[in-house]
Amino acid sequence: MALDTGTAGDRDALAKLGEEHVDHRFKGLPPDAYGLTVAELAGQRRNLFTGGFTTPVLALSAERLEHNLRLMETYSARHGLAFAPHGKTSMAPQLFQRQIEHGAWGITLAVPHQVRVARAFGVQRVFLANELVDAAALRWISSELDADPDFRFVCYVDSVRGVELMDAALTGAGASRPVDVVVELAAGEGARTGVRTEARCAAVADAVAGVRTLRLAGVAGYEGEVPDADTGKVRAWLRRLVALAVDFDGAGRFDGLEEIVVSAGGSAWFDAVADVFAEVPDLSLPVLKLLRSGAYVSHDDGHYRELTPFNRVPEEGALEPAFRLWSQVVSRPSPGQAFTNAGKRDAAYDLHLPFAQVVRPADGGPERPATGIEVTGLSDQHAWLRTTEEADLEVGDWLGAGLSHPCTSFDKWQLIPVAEADGTVVDYIRTFF
């Protein structure tokens, strides 16, 4: 099924993913599936544990994925937010499609390559949560805008120099449509990108107003960069962002627009974003309150599970970790130690190590909890396990592990099985990193 957001790019591209042939490029897939198309393999509905898949293999839970998609759809609607989930988390056009089908306004991305992927698969609204001063990329963006009047593109700007570089590139390209930009308000001194003061924000906005190739569309930022973030500090910064939009509107900086973009929202503080954005006063134009949380699509068992706003506001619902990495015990050199065949090439490890959850015995016995088993380190292709006397673990057993931080999980796998609770694989998710 093609994305229903427009005709740009190849509307058949999603269907063509199913025509790709299974071969040596895709780790973990059954060797005897070599030469089948992805659609043919999916149609066989093989079992993840008995259908010839090799270890290590990463799987997405079909049920949990759908739950997470529905939860953020209803959350955004309940709070009056437009939703542009950050696609850099997965870089999976099939998931972009499902997010849009679940009400997403568009997709947030971070670098030009990611925009090209989204456009190739028909995405019509892109929010680039980053500054863009690459002349070659700007020439391409200009050509996309000029060729497709329905394509909506918005990106950050945070300096007068950046405005000058953008204008030079777009002027040189003969751009006929201006690029929409939002002034990025930094989350504080020592934070990442963004303008540090409101006075400098006004100077950047003045620079935008002085060129014909850009159009000021609103204000934005990322509250996850607030130093030593807590609820109070995050809300204070968000109120600065809203106040900046109010000041710009009062100064007539948004004259000629159809709506004003006010955007924030990572995956750790979107409850604060919802609360503060609910306080946005009536402005001269409708306000597009754009939330950008992206890690929700798979959630995780570590970083975001600890920080999810649903922990603070449980009545709103709960996201469910959808990833599980399966590896096999290949060595049990001592009663207190074991090794599986998954390592840094397979598992996210930048924030937390994988979490041992379940064991599937090599003899096909029932799945059991991974009691007394802890992942203590990762080599390139081994997980180091510490085992206690309670651990029931032998060479050949499969270990199922939860992962932390989906942003560095998707990028290690090009084709990810989507499995139902009984292990039946019903789909495969193609990633493009």
Coordinates of C-alpha atoms in Angstrom, one line a residue:
M1 CA 0.0 0.0 0.0
A2 CA 1.4 3.4 -0.9
L3 CA 1.4 6.4 1.4
D4 CA -1.7 8.4 1.1
T5 CA 0.0 11.7 1.5
G6 CA 0.6 12.6 -2.1
T7 CA 2.2 11.5 -5.3
A8 CA 5.8 12.7 -4.9
G9 CA 8.5 10.1 -5.2
D10 CA 7.6 6.5 -6.3
R11 CA 4.2 5.6 -5.0
D12 CA 5.0 2.0 -5.8
A13 CA 8.2 2.0 -3.8
L14 CA 6.6 0.4 -0.7
A15 CA 5.1 -2.4 -2.7
K16 CA 8.5 -2.9 -4.5
L17 CA 10.1 -3.6 -1.1
G18 CA 8.3 -6.9 -1.2
E19 CA 9.9 -7.7 -4.5
E20 CA 13.5 -7.5 -3.1
H21 CA 15.2 -10.8 -2.9
V22 CA 16.4 -12.4 0.3
D23 CA 20.1 -13.0 0.3
H24 CA 23.4 -12.6 2.2
R25 CA 22.7 -8.9 2.9
F26 CA 20.1 -9.6 5.5
K27 CA 21.4 -11.2 8.7
G28 CA 19.4 -13.7 10.7
L29 CA 17.1 -14.7 7.9
P30 CA 16.7 -18.4 7.0
P31 CA 19.5 -19.6 4.6
D32 CA 17.0 -21.7 2.7
A33 CA 15.0 -18.6 1.9
Y34 CA 17.8 -17.4 -0.4
G35 CA 16.3 -16.2 -3.7
L36 CA 12.8 -15.8 -2.4
T37 CA 11.3 -12.3 -2.5
V38 CA 10.5 -10.7 0.8
A39 CA 6.8 -10.9 0.0
E40 CA 7.1 -14.7 -0.7
L41 CA 9.0 -15.2 2.6
A42 CA 6.4 -13.2 4.5
G43 CA 3.7 -15.3 2.9
Q44 CA 5.2 -18.5 4.3
R45 CA 4.5 -17.2 7.8
R46 CA 7.5 -19.0 9.2
N47 CA 8.1 -19.4 12.9
L48 CA 10.9 -17.3 14.3
F49 CA 12.2 -20.2 16.4
T50 CA 11.5 -23.2 14.2
G51 CA 11.4 -21.7 10.7
G52 CA 15.2 -21.7 10.0
F53 CA 16.1 -18.3 11.2
T54 CA 19.7 -18.0 12.4
T55 CA 21.1 -16.3 15.5
P56 CA 21.5 -13.5 16.3
V57 CA 18.2 -12.2 15.0
L58 CA 16.3 -9.1 16.0
A59 CA 12.5 -9.2 16.0
L60 CA 9.7 -6.7 16.4
S61 CA 6.5 -7.7 18.2
A62 CA 3.6 -7.2 15.9
E63 CA 1.1 -6.7 18.7
R64 CA 3.3 -4.2 20.7
L65 CA 4.1 -2.2 17.6
E66 CA 0.4 -1.8 16.8
H67 CA -0.3 -0.9 20.4
N68 CA 2.3 1.8 20.5
L69 CA 1.1 3.3 17.2
R70 CA -2.4 3.5 18.4
L71 CA -1.4 4.9 21.8
M72 CA 0.5 7.9 20.4
E73 CA -2.3 8.5 17.9
T74 CA -4.9 8.8 20.6
Y75 CA -2.6 10.8 22.9
S76 CA -1.8 13.4 20.3
A77 CA -5.5 13.8 19.4
R78 CA -6.5 14.0 23.0
H79 CA -4.1 16.9 23.6
G80 CA -4.8 18.8 20.4
L81 CA -1.3 18.1 19.0
A82 CA -0.2 17.5 15.5
F83 CA 2.3 14.7 15.4
A84 CA 5.5 14.4 13.2
P85 CA 7.4 11.4 14.8
H86 CA 11.1 11.4 14.4
G87 CA 11.8 9.0 11.6
K88 CA 15.6 8.9 12.3
T89 CA 14.7 6.4 15.0
S90 CA 13.8 3.7 12.5
M91 CA 14.5 5.0 9.0
A92 CA 11.9 2.5 7.9
P93 CA 9.4 3.7 5.2
Q94 CA 6.9 1.0 6.1
L95 CA 6.8 2.4 9.6
F96 CA 6.5 5.9 8.2
Q97 CA 3.5 4.7 6.4
R98 CA 1.9 3.2 9.4
Q99 CA 2.6 6.3 11.5
I100 CA 0.9 8.4 8.9
E101 CA -2.0 6.0 8.7
H102 CA -2.3 6.5 12.5
G103 CA -2.8 10.2 12.1
A104 CA 0.7 11.6 11.9
W105 CA 0.9 15.0 10.2
G106 CA 4.2 14.1 8.6
I107 CA 7.7 12.7 9.5
T108 CA 10.5 14.5 11.3
L109 CA 14.1 13.8 10.1
A110 CA 17.6 15.1 10.8
V111 CA 19.8 15.1 7.7
P112 CA 19.3 15.4 3.9
H113 CA 19.8 11.7 3.2
Q114 CA 16.9 10.9 5.4
V115 CA 14.7 13.3 3.6
R116 CA 15.6 11.7 0.3
V117 CA 14.5 8.3 1.6
A118 CA 11.2 9.7 2.8
R119 CA 10.6 11.4 -0.5
A120 CA 11.4 8.3 -2.4
F121 CA 8.6 6.6 -0.5
G122 CA 6.0 9.4 -1.0
V123 CA 6.2 11.3 2.3
Q124 CA 4.6 14.7 1.6
R125 CA 5.4 16.6 4.9
V126 CA 8.9 16.7 6.4
F127 CA 10.1 18.6 9.4
L128 CA 13.9 18.7 9.4
A129 CA 14.8 19.1 13.1
N130 CA 18.2 20.4 12.2
E131 CA 19.9 23.4 10.5
L132 CA 20.5 22.9 6.8
V133 CA 23.3 24.9 5.1
D134 CA 24.5 22.2 2.6
A135 CA 24.3 23.8 -0.8
A136 CA 23.9 20.6 -2.7
A137 CA 21.1 19.4 -0.4
L138 CA 19.4 22.8 -0.6
R139 CA 19.5 22.7 -4.4
W140 CA 17.8 19.3 -4.2
I141 CA 15.2 20.5 -1.7
S142 CA 14.4 23.4 -4.0
S143 CA 13.9 21.1 -6.9
E144 CA 11.5 19.0 -4.9
L145 CA 9.5 22.0 -3.8
D146 CA 9.4 23.5 -7.2
A147 CA 8.3 20.2 -8.8
D148 CA 5.6 19.3 -6.2
P149 CA 3.3 22.1 -4.9
D150 CA 1.9 19.7 -2.3
F151 CA 5.3 19.0 -0.7
R152 CA 5.7 20.7 2.7
F153 CA 9.2 21.1 4.1
V154 CA 10.2 22.9 7.3
C155 CA 13.7 23.2 8.8
Y156 CA 15.5 24.9 11.6
V157 CA 17.6 28.0 11.4
D158 CA 19.7 29.4 14.2
S159 CA 22.1 32.0 12.8
V160 CA 22.4 35.0 10.4
R161 CA 25.2 33.2 8.7
G162 CA 23.0 30.2 8.2
V163 CA 20.4 32.4 6.5
E164 CA 23.1 33.8 4.2
L165 CA 24.3 30.4 3.2
M166 CA 20.8 29.1 2.6
D167 CA 19.8 32.2 0.6
A168 CA 23.0 31.9 -1.6
A169 CA 22.4 28.2 -2.4
L170 CA 18.7 28.7 -3.1
T171 CA 19.2 31.8 -5.2
G172 CA 21.8 30.0 -7.2
A173 CA 19.4 27.2 -7.7
G174 CA 16.8 29.5 -9.1
A175 CA 14.3 28.5 -6.4
S176 CA 10.7 29.6 -7.1
R177 CA 9.3 28.5 -3.8
P178 CA 10.7 29.8 -0.5
V179 CA 11.9 27.2 2.1
D180 CA 9.9 27.4 5.3
V181 CA 12.2 27.8 8.4
V182 CA 11.6 27.9 12.1
V183 CA 13.9 29.7 14.5
E184 CA 15.4 27.2 16.9
L185 CA 15.5 28.4 20.5
A186 CA 18.4 26.6 22.3
A187 CA 17.5 24.7 25.4
G188 CA 20.1 26.7 27.4
E189 CA 23.7 27.5 27.6
G190 CA 25.8 24.5 26.9
A191 CA 22.9 22.8 25.1
R192 CA 23.1 21.6 21.5
T193 CA 22.2 23.8 18.5
G194 CA 19.8 26.8 18.7
V195 CA 19.8 30.5 19.3
R196 CA 20.8 31.3 22.9
T197 CA 18.8 34.5 23.5
E198 CA 15.5 36.0 22.4
A199 CA 17.3 39.1 21.1
R200 CA 19.4 36.9 18.8
C201 CA 16.3 35.0 17.8
A202 CA 14.8 38.3 16.6
A203 CA 18.0 39.0 14.6
V204 CA 17.8 35.7 12.9
A205 CA 14.1 36.3 12.1
D206 CA 15.1 39.7 10.7
A207 CA 17.6 38.0 8.4
V208 CA 15.0 35.6 7.2
A209 CA 12.6 38.4 6.4
G210 CA 15.3 40.1 4.4
V211 CA 15.6 37.3 1.8
R212 CA 13.1 36.1 -0.7
T213 CA 14.2 32.4 -0.6
L214 CA 13.1 31.7 3.0
R215 CA 9.9 32.1 4.9
L216 CA 9.6 32.3 8.7
A217 CA 7.0 29.7 9.6
G218 CA 7.4 29.6 13.4
V219 CA 9.6 28.6 16.3
A220 CA 10.9 25.3 17.5
G221 CA 13.4 23.5 19.7
Y222 CA 14.2 20.3 21.6
E223 CA 13.5 20.3 25.3
G224 CA 15.5 17.1 25.8
E225 CA 18.7 19.2 25.7
V226 CA 17.7 21.3 28.7
P227 CA 20.7 21.0 31.1
D228 CA 20.0 18.9 34.2
A229 CA 16.5 18.5 32.9
D230 CA 13.6 18.1 35.3
T231 CA 9.9 18.9 34.9
G232 CA 10.3 22.5 36.2
K233 CA 13.2 23.3 34.0
V234 CA 11.7 21.7 30.9
R235 CA 8.4 23.6 31.4
A236 CA 10.2 26.9 31.9
W237 CA 12.0 26.4 28.6
L238 CA 8.8 25.5 26.8
R239 CA 7.2 28.6 28.1
R240 CA 10.1 30.6 26.7
L241 CA 9.4 29.0 23.3
V242 CA 5.7 29.8 23.5
A243 CA 6.5 33.4 24.5
L244 CA 8.9 33.7 21.6
A245 CA 6.1 32.7 19.2
V246 CA 3.7 35.2 20.9
D247 CA 6.3 38.0 20.5
F248 CA 7.0 37.2 16.9
D249 CA 3.3 37.2 16.1
G250 CA 2.8 40.5 17.8
A251 CA 5.6 42.0 15.7
G252 CA 3.8 40.8 12.5
R253 CA 6.6 38.3 11.6
F254 CA 4.1 35.7 10.6
D255 CA 2.0 37.9 8.3
G256 CA 1.0 36.0 5.1
L257 CA 1.1 32.5 6.6
E258 CA -1.8 30.1 6.9
E259 CA -0.6 28.8 10.3
I260 CA 2.2 29.3 12.8
V261 CA 4.4 26.3 13.7
V262 CA 5.3 25.8 17.3
S263 CA 7.2 22.6 17.7
A264 CA 9.1 20.5 20.4
G265 CA 8.9 17.1 21.8
G266 CA 11.3 14.3 22.2
S267 CA 10.4 11.0 23.8
A268 CA 11.2 11.9 27.4
W269 CA 9.1 15.0 28.1
F270 CA 6.2 15.0 25.8
D271 CA 3.8 15.3 28.7
A272 CA 5.3 18.7 29.6
V273 CA 5.1 19.7 25.9
A274 CA 1.4 18.8 25.9
D275 CA 0.7 20.7 29.0
V276 CA 2.6 23.9 28.0
F277 CA 1.3 23.9 24.5
A278 CA -2.2 23.7 25.9
E279 CA -1.4 27.2 27.3
V280 CA -0.7 28.8 23.9
P281 CA -2.9 31.9 23.7
D282 CA -4.9 32.8 20.7
L283 CA -2.6 34.3 18.0
S284 CA -3.4 36.0 14.8
L285 CA -3.4 32.7 12.9
P286 CA -4.1 29.1 13.8
V287 CA -1.1 27.4 15.6
L288 CA 0.2 24.0 14.5
K289 CA 1.4 22.5 17.8
L290 CA 3.8 19.9 16.4
L291 CA 5.0 17.1 18.6
R292 CA 8.0 15.1 17.3
S293 CA 8.5 12.1 19.7
G294 CA 9.8 9.1 17.7
A295 CA 11.2 6.4 20.0
Y296 CA 7.7 5.3 20.9
V297 CA 7.3 3.3 17.8
S298 CA 9.3 0.4 19.2
H299 CA 9.9 1.9 22.7
D300 CA 12.6 0.0 24.7
D301 CA 13.6 -1.8 27.9
G302 CA 16.0 0.8 29.1
H303 CA 16.5 4.5 28.4
Y304 CA 13.0 5.5 27.4
R305 CA 11.2 2.9 29.5
E306 CA 12.8 4.8 32.5
L307 CA 12.0 8.2 31.2
T308 CA 8.7 7.8 29.4
P309 CA 6.1 10.5 30.4
F310 CA 3.6 7.7 30.9
N311 CA 5.5 6.8 34.1
R312 CA 4.6 10.2 35.4
V313 CA 1.1 10.2 34.1
P314 CA 0.0 6.5 34.1
E315 CA -3.6 7.2 33.4
E316 CA -2.6 8.2 29.9
G317 CA -1.6 4.7 29.0
A318 CA 1.7 2.8 28.7
L319 CA 4.1 2.1 25.8
E320 CA 5.3 -1.4 25.4
P321 CA 8.9 -2.5 24.4
A322 CA 8.5 -4.1 21.0
F323 CA 12.1 -5.2 20.3
R324 CA 13.7 -8.5 21.3
L325 CA 17.1 -9.7 20.3
W326 CA 17.6 -13.4 20.1
S327 CA 21.1 -14.9 20.4
Q328 CA 22.4 -18.3 21.1
V329 CA 24.6 -19.5 23.9
V330 CA 27.8 -20.6 22.2
S331 CA 30.1 -21.0 25.3
R332 CA 29.6 -21.9 28.9
P333 CA 33.2 -21.9 30.2
S334 CA 32.4 -21.8 33.9
P335 CA 29.4 -21.9 36.3
G336 CA 29.5 -18.1 36.6
Q337 CA 30.0 -17.2 32.9
A338 CA 28.4 -17.7 29.5
F339 CA 28.6 -16.2 26.0
T340 CA 26.1 -15.7 23.3
N341 CA 26.8 -14.8 19.7
A342 CA 25.3 -11.2 19.7
G343 CA 27.6 -8.2 20.2
K344 CA 28.0 -4.6 19.3
R345 CA 27.2 -5.3 15.7
D346 CA 23.7 -6.4 16.7
A347 CA 22.6 -4.6 19.9
A348 CA 22.3 -1.0 21.1
Y349 CA 24.9 -0.4 23.8
D350 CA 25.5 3.4 23.8
L351 CA 23.3 4.0 26.9
H352 CA 22.6 0.6 28.4
L353 CA 23.5 -3.0 27.7
P354 CA 20.9 -5.5 26.6
F355 CA 18.6 -6.9 29.4
A356 CA 18.4 -10.8 29.6
Q357 CA 14.7 -11.6 29.7
V358 CA 13.9 -15.2 28.6
V359 CA 15.5 -18.5 27.7
R360 CA 14.3 -20.9 25.0
P361 CA 15.9 -24.3 25.6
A362 CA 17.8 -25.9 22.7
D363 CA 15.7 -29.0 23.1
G364 CA 12.5 -27.2 22.3
G365 CA 11.1 -27.1 25.8
P366 CA 9.0 -24.2 27.2
E367 CA 10.3 -20.7 27.4
R368 CA 11.4 -19.7 30.9
P369 CA 12.5 -16.5 32.6
A370 CA 16.2 -15.6 32.4
T371 CA 16.6 -15.9 36.1
G372 CA 20.2 -15.3 37.4
I373 CA 21.4 -14.1 34.0
E374 CA 22.9 -10.7 33.4
V375 CA 24.6 -9.2 30.3
T376 CA 27.7 -7.5 31.6
G377 CA 29.5 -6.5 28.4
L378 CA 29.5 -6.7 24.6
S379 CA 32.4 -7.6 22.3
D380 CA 32.1 -7.1 18.6
Q381 CA 30.2 -10.4 18.3
H382 CA 29.7 -11.8 21.8
A383 CA 27.6 -10.9 24.7
W384 CA 29.2 -11.5 28.1
L385 CA 26.9 -13.1 30.6
R386 CA 27.2 -13.3 34.4
T387 CA 25.3 -16.3 35.7
T388 CA 24.3 -17.2 39.3
E389 CA 23.4 -20.6 40.8
E390 CA 19.8 -19.9 39.8
A391 CA 20.6 -19.7 36.1
D392 CA 19.4 -22.6 34.0
L393 CA 21.4 -22.1 30.8
E394 CA 23.2 -24.4 28.5
V395 CA 25.2 -24.2 25.2
G396 CA 22.6 -24.1 22.4
D397 CA 19.9 -22.3 24.3
W398 CA 18.4 -19.1 22.8
L399 CA 18.5 -16.0 25.0
G400 CA 15.9 -13.3 24.4
A401 CA 17.1 -9.8 25.4
G402 CA 15.4 -6.5 25.6
L403 CA 17.3 -3.5 24.2
S404 CA 17.8 0.1 25.3
H405 CA 17.5 3.1 23.0
P406 CA 15.8 2.2 19.7
C407 CA 17.8 4.9 17.8
T408 CA 20.8 2.7 17.8
S409 CA 18.9 -0.6 17.4
F410 CA 17.2 -0.2 14.0
D411 CA 20.4 1.0 12.4
K412 CA 22.1 -2.4 12.9
W413 CA 19.5 -4.4 11.0
Q414 CA 18.4 -3.9 7.3
L415 CA 15.5 -6.3 7.4
I416 CA 13.7 -7.0 10.6
P417 CA 11.1 -9.8 11.1
V418 CA 7.8 -8.7 12.7
A419 CA 6.6 -11.6 14.8
E420 CA 3.3 -12.4 16.5
A421 CA 3.3 -13.6 20.1
D422 CA 3.5 -17.3 19.1
G423 CA 6.6 -16.6 16.9
T424 CA 4.8 -16.4 13.5
V425 CA 6.6 -13.9 11.3
V426 CA 4.0 -11.8 9.4
D427 CA 6.1 -9.1 7.9
Y428 CA 9.6 -7.7 7.4
I429 CA 10.7 -4.1 8.0
R430 CA 13.3 -2.7 5.7
T431 CA 15.5 0.1 7.1
F432 CA 17.6 2.7 5.2
F433 CA 20.5 4.1 7.2

